[in-house]
Tab-separated table of C-alpha atoms in Angstrom:
chain	number	residue	atom	x	y	z
M	20	MET	CA	122.519	70.243	95.189
M	21	GLY	CA	118.833	70.269	95.555
M	22	THR	CA	116.691	70.183	92.428
M	23	ILE	CA	113.269	71.960	92.050
M	24	ASP	CA	110.657	72.303	89.589
M	25	GLN	CA	111.090	75.697	87.668
M	26	LYS	CA	107.324	76.445	88.077
M	27	MET	CA	107.620	76.002	91.750
M	28	SER	CA	110.790	78.052	91.999
M	29	ASN	CA	109.242	80.879	89.923
M	30	TYR	CA	106.116	80.759	92.079
M	31	VAL	CA	108.101	81.192	95.301
M	32	TRP	CA	110.273	83.898	93.759
M	33	ASP	CA	107.347	85.802	92.658
M	34	ASN	CA	105.466	85.382	95.983
M	35	LEU	CA	108.197	85.093	98.495
M	36	SER	CA	106.790	87.884	100.858
M	37	GLU	CA	103.414	86.250	100.878
M	38	LEU	CA	104.926	82.932	101.728
M	39	GLU	CA	107.192	84.241	104.549
M	40	SER	CA	105.333	82.401	107.136
M	41	ILE	CA	106.065	79.016	105.636
M	42	PHE	CA	109.708	79.313	106.141
M	43	SER	CA	111.986	79.653	109.160
M	44	GLU	CA	113.178	83.171	109.621
M	45	ARG	CA	116.734	82.122	108.759
M	46	VAL	CA	115.651	80.401	105.460
M	47	TYR	CA	113.313	83.367	104.618
M	48	ARG	CA	116.339	85.836	104.996
M	49	ILE	CA	118.738	83.620	102.930
M	50	LEU	CA	115.946	83.309	100.042
M	51	SER	CA	115.241	87.198	100.359
M	52	ARG	CA	119.109	87.797	100.115
M	53	PHE	CA	119.277	85.856	96.791
M	54	ARG	CA	116.153	87.460	95.487
M	55	ALA	CA	117.640	90.912	96.355
M	56	LYS	CA	120.686	90.158	94.371
M	57	GLU	CA	118.436	88.762	91.610
M	58	ASP	CA	120.402	85.326	91.863
M	59	ARG	CA	117.655	83.032	90.607
M	60	GLU	CA	120.144	79.952	90.506
M	61	GLY	CA	121.199	80.559	94.025
M	62	PHE	CA	117.550	81.082	95.078
M	63	SER	CA	116.436	77.892	93.362
M	64	ASP	CA	119.228	75.791	94.681
M	65	THR	CA	118.605	76.909	98.252
M	66	LEU	CA	114.879	76.372	97.817
M	67	GLY	CA	115.508	72.818	96.477
M	68	LEU	CA	117.611	72.048	99.502
M	69	VAL	CA	114.900	73.353	101.944
M	70	LEU	CA	112.223	71.422	100.168
M	71	GLU	CA	114.316	68.158	100.175
M	72	SER	CA	115.031	68.442	103.848
M	73	ASP	CA	111.383	69.370	104.856
M	74	LYS	CA	108.618	67.993	102.878
M	75	GLY	CA	106.148	69.935	105.038
M	76	VAL	CA	107.388	73.245	103.440
M	77	LEU	CA	106.567	71.794	99.929
M	78	LYS	CA	103.063	70.838	100.931
M	79	LYS	CA	102.479	74.236	102.395
M	80	ILE	CA	103.698	76.055	99.254
M	81	GLU	CA	101.644	73.628	97.060
M	82	SER	CA	98.575	74.295	99.156
M	83	GLU	CA	99.048	78.128	98.813
M	84	SER	CA	99.639	77.969	94.989
M	85	GLU	CA	96.718	75.596	94.543
M	86	ASP	CA	94.464	77.874	96.418
M	87	ILE	CA	95.558	80.818	94.432
M	88	GLU	CA	95.326	79.128	91.053
M	89	ASN	CA	91.836	77.872	91.730
M	90	MET	CA	90.286	81.177	92.917
M	91	SER	CA	87.614	82.725	90.961
M	92	ILE	CA	87.862	86.424	89.932
M	93	GLU	CA	85.318	87.229	92.683
M	94	GLU	CA	87.372	85.535	95.332
M	95	VAL	CA	90.672	87.306	94.061
M	96	ALA	CA	88.603	90.598	94.202
M	97	ASN	CA	87.520	89.822	97.678
M	98	ALA	CA	90.922	88.997	98.878
M	99	LEU	CA	92.182	92.173	97.465
M	100	GLU	CA	89.383	94.021	98.661
M	101	LEU	CA	88.412	95.118	95.270
M	102	THR	CA	84.995	95.081	93.260
M	103	PRO	CA	85.401	92.998	90.045
M	104	TYR	CA	85.250	94.853	86.795
M	105	ASP	CA	85.369	98.226	88.356
């Protein structure tokens, strides 16, 4: 089975709906099903297999997570259409 870094798996688990466009419709449905059943092991194994077979998906996810992790509070607020410190 595929192996995946736990941090990456947790990130995708927590942000699956925001990452929907990264996956094919079929893969997204499968991941969503595991998430709905709260089956983290099945989710992680499936995600690992997807990432092993398509390195482009991994790069897209890493790009998304890197962007989010590096955002300032103002950028996050703008993305969420909030005023910081309100």
